[in-house]
Amino acid sequence: MQDHLTLIEILLGRDRYLIDGDMIDKFVRPLKTMSVYDAPPYIEGMAKWGDEMIPVINIAPLLGMERDESSKQRTLIVHKGTVSEH
């Protein structure tokens, strides 16, 4: 049996990135967020997801990019514990 890697391509500005598809639970429309006092610039806020409150993170500031409000946007719901600082 052969192992396969599923990659998801996302577009940020003019750059394209590949993300391991196994990390992603769903793609959804942007979630309504509640702001978080004194949060870093990449934290959009907290959003209700099912019975939980989850952090909404914008990776553009982490990559030194400006957020493009005019482009089509989706939110990735990532499996808990699959993203690390590394």
CSV table of C-alpha atoms in Angstrom, one decimal:
chain,number,residue,atom,x,y,z
A,1,MET,CA,0.0,0.0,0.0
A,2,GLN,CA,1.3,3.4,-1.0
A,3,ASP,CA,1.1,6.5,1.3
A,4,HIS,CA,-0.2,9.7,-0.4
A,5,LEU,CA,0.2,13.3,0.7
A,6,THR,CA,-2.7,15.6,0.0
A,7,LEU,CA,-1.7,19.2,-0.4
A,8,ILE,CA,-4.0,22.2,-0.3
A,9,GLU,CA,-2.9,25.3,-2.3
A,10,ILE,CA,-3.8,28.7,-0.9
A,11,LEU,CA,-3.2,32.1,-2.3
A,12,LEU,CA,-1.9,34.9,-0.1
A,13,GLY,CA,-1.4,38.1,-2.0
A,14,ARG,CA,0.5,37.0,-5.1
A,15,ASP,CA,2.1,34.1,-3.4
A,16,ARG,CA,0.9,30.5,-3.4
A,17,TYR,CA,1.5,28.1,-0.5
A,18,LEU,CA,0.9,24.4,0.0
A,19,ILE,CA,-0.5,23.1,3.3
A,20,ASP,CA,-0.8,19.4,4.3
A,21,GLY,CA,-4.4,18.5,3.7
A,22,ASP,CA,-4.5,16.2,6.7
A,23,MET,CA,-4.2,19.2,9.0
A,24,ILE,CA,-7.4,20.8,7.7
A,25,ASP,CA,-10.8,19.9,8.9
A,26,LYS,CA,-12.9,22.3,6.8
A,27,PHE,CA,-12.9,25.4,4.7
A,28,VAL,CA,-15.6,27.8,5.7
A,29,ARG,CA,-16.6,31.4,5.0
A,30,PRO,CA,-15.0,33.9,7.4
A,31,LEU,CA,-16.3,33.6,10.9
A,32,LYS,CA,-17.6,36.5,13.0
A,33,THR,CA,-15.0,37.2,15.6
A,34,MET,CA,-15.0,38.8,19.0
A,35,SER,CA,-11.9,41.0,19.5
A,36,VAL,CA,-9.3,40.0,22.1
A,37,TYR,CA,-7.8,42.8,24.2
A,38,ASP,CA,-4.1,43.3,23.7
A,39,ALA,CA,-3.8,40.4,21.2
A,40,PRO,CA,-0.9,40.3,18.7
A,41,PRO,CA,-1.7,41.6,15.2
A,42,TYR,CA,-2.1,38.1,13.7
A,43,ILE,CA,-5.0,37.3,16.1
A,44,GLU,CA,-8.3,38.3,14.5
A,45,GLY,CA,-10.2,37.3,17.6
A,46,MET,CA,-12.2,34.4,19.0
A,47,ALA,CA,-15.1,32.8,17.1
A,48,LYS,CA,-17.8,30.3,18.1
A,49,TRP,CA,-17.3,27.0,16.4
A,50,GLY,CA,-19.9,24.4,17.5
A,51,ASP,CA,-19.8,24.4,21.3
A,52,GLU,CA,-16.3,25.8,21.5
A,53,MET,CA,-14.6,29.2,21.2
A,54,ILE,CA,-11.7,29.0,18.8
A,55,PRO,CA,-8.9,31.5,18.0
A,56,VAL,CA,-9.0,33.0,14.5
A,57,ILE,CA,-5.5,33.6,13.2
A,58,ASN,CA,-4.6,35.7,10.1
A,59,ILE,CA,-1.3,34.3,8.8
A,60,ALA,CA,-0.6,37.3,6.5
A,61,PRO,CA,1.0,39.4,9.3
A,62,LEU,CA,3.2,36.4,10.3
A,63,LEU,CA,4.5,36.4,6.7
A,64,GLY,CA,5.0,40.2,6.6
A,65,MET,CA,2.0,40.8,4.3
A,66,GLU,CA,-0.9,43.2,4.4
A,67,ARG,CA,-4.4,41.7,4.6
A,68,ASP,CA,-6.2,42.0,1.2
A,69,GLU,CA,-9.9,42.8,2.0
A,70,SER,CA,-10.9,42.8,-1.7
A,71,SER,CA,-10.0,39.1,-2.3
A,72,LYS,CA,-12.2,36.1,-1.8
A,73,GLN,CA,-11.5,34.8,1.6
A,74,ARG,CA,-12.1,31.5,3.4
A,75,THR,CA,-11.3,30.3,6.9
A,76,LEU,CA,-9.4,27.0,7.4
A,77,ILE,CA,-10.5,25.0,10.4
A,78,VAL,CA,-7.4,23.2,11.5
A,79,HIS,CA,-7.3,20.0,13.6
A,80,LYS,CA,-6.4,20.8,17.2
A,81,GLY,CA,-2.7,20.2,18.0
A,82,THR,CA,-1.5,19.9,14.4
A,83,VAL,CA,0.1,23.3,14.1
A,84,SER,CA,3.3,24.2,16.0
A,85,GLU,CA,5.8,27.0,16.1
A,86,HIS,CA,8.1,24.8,14.0
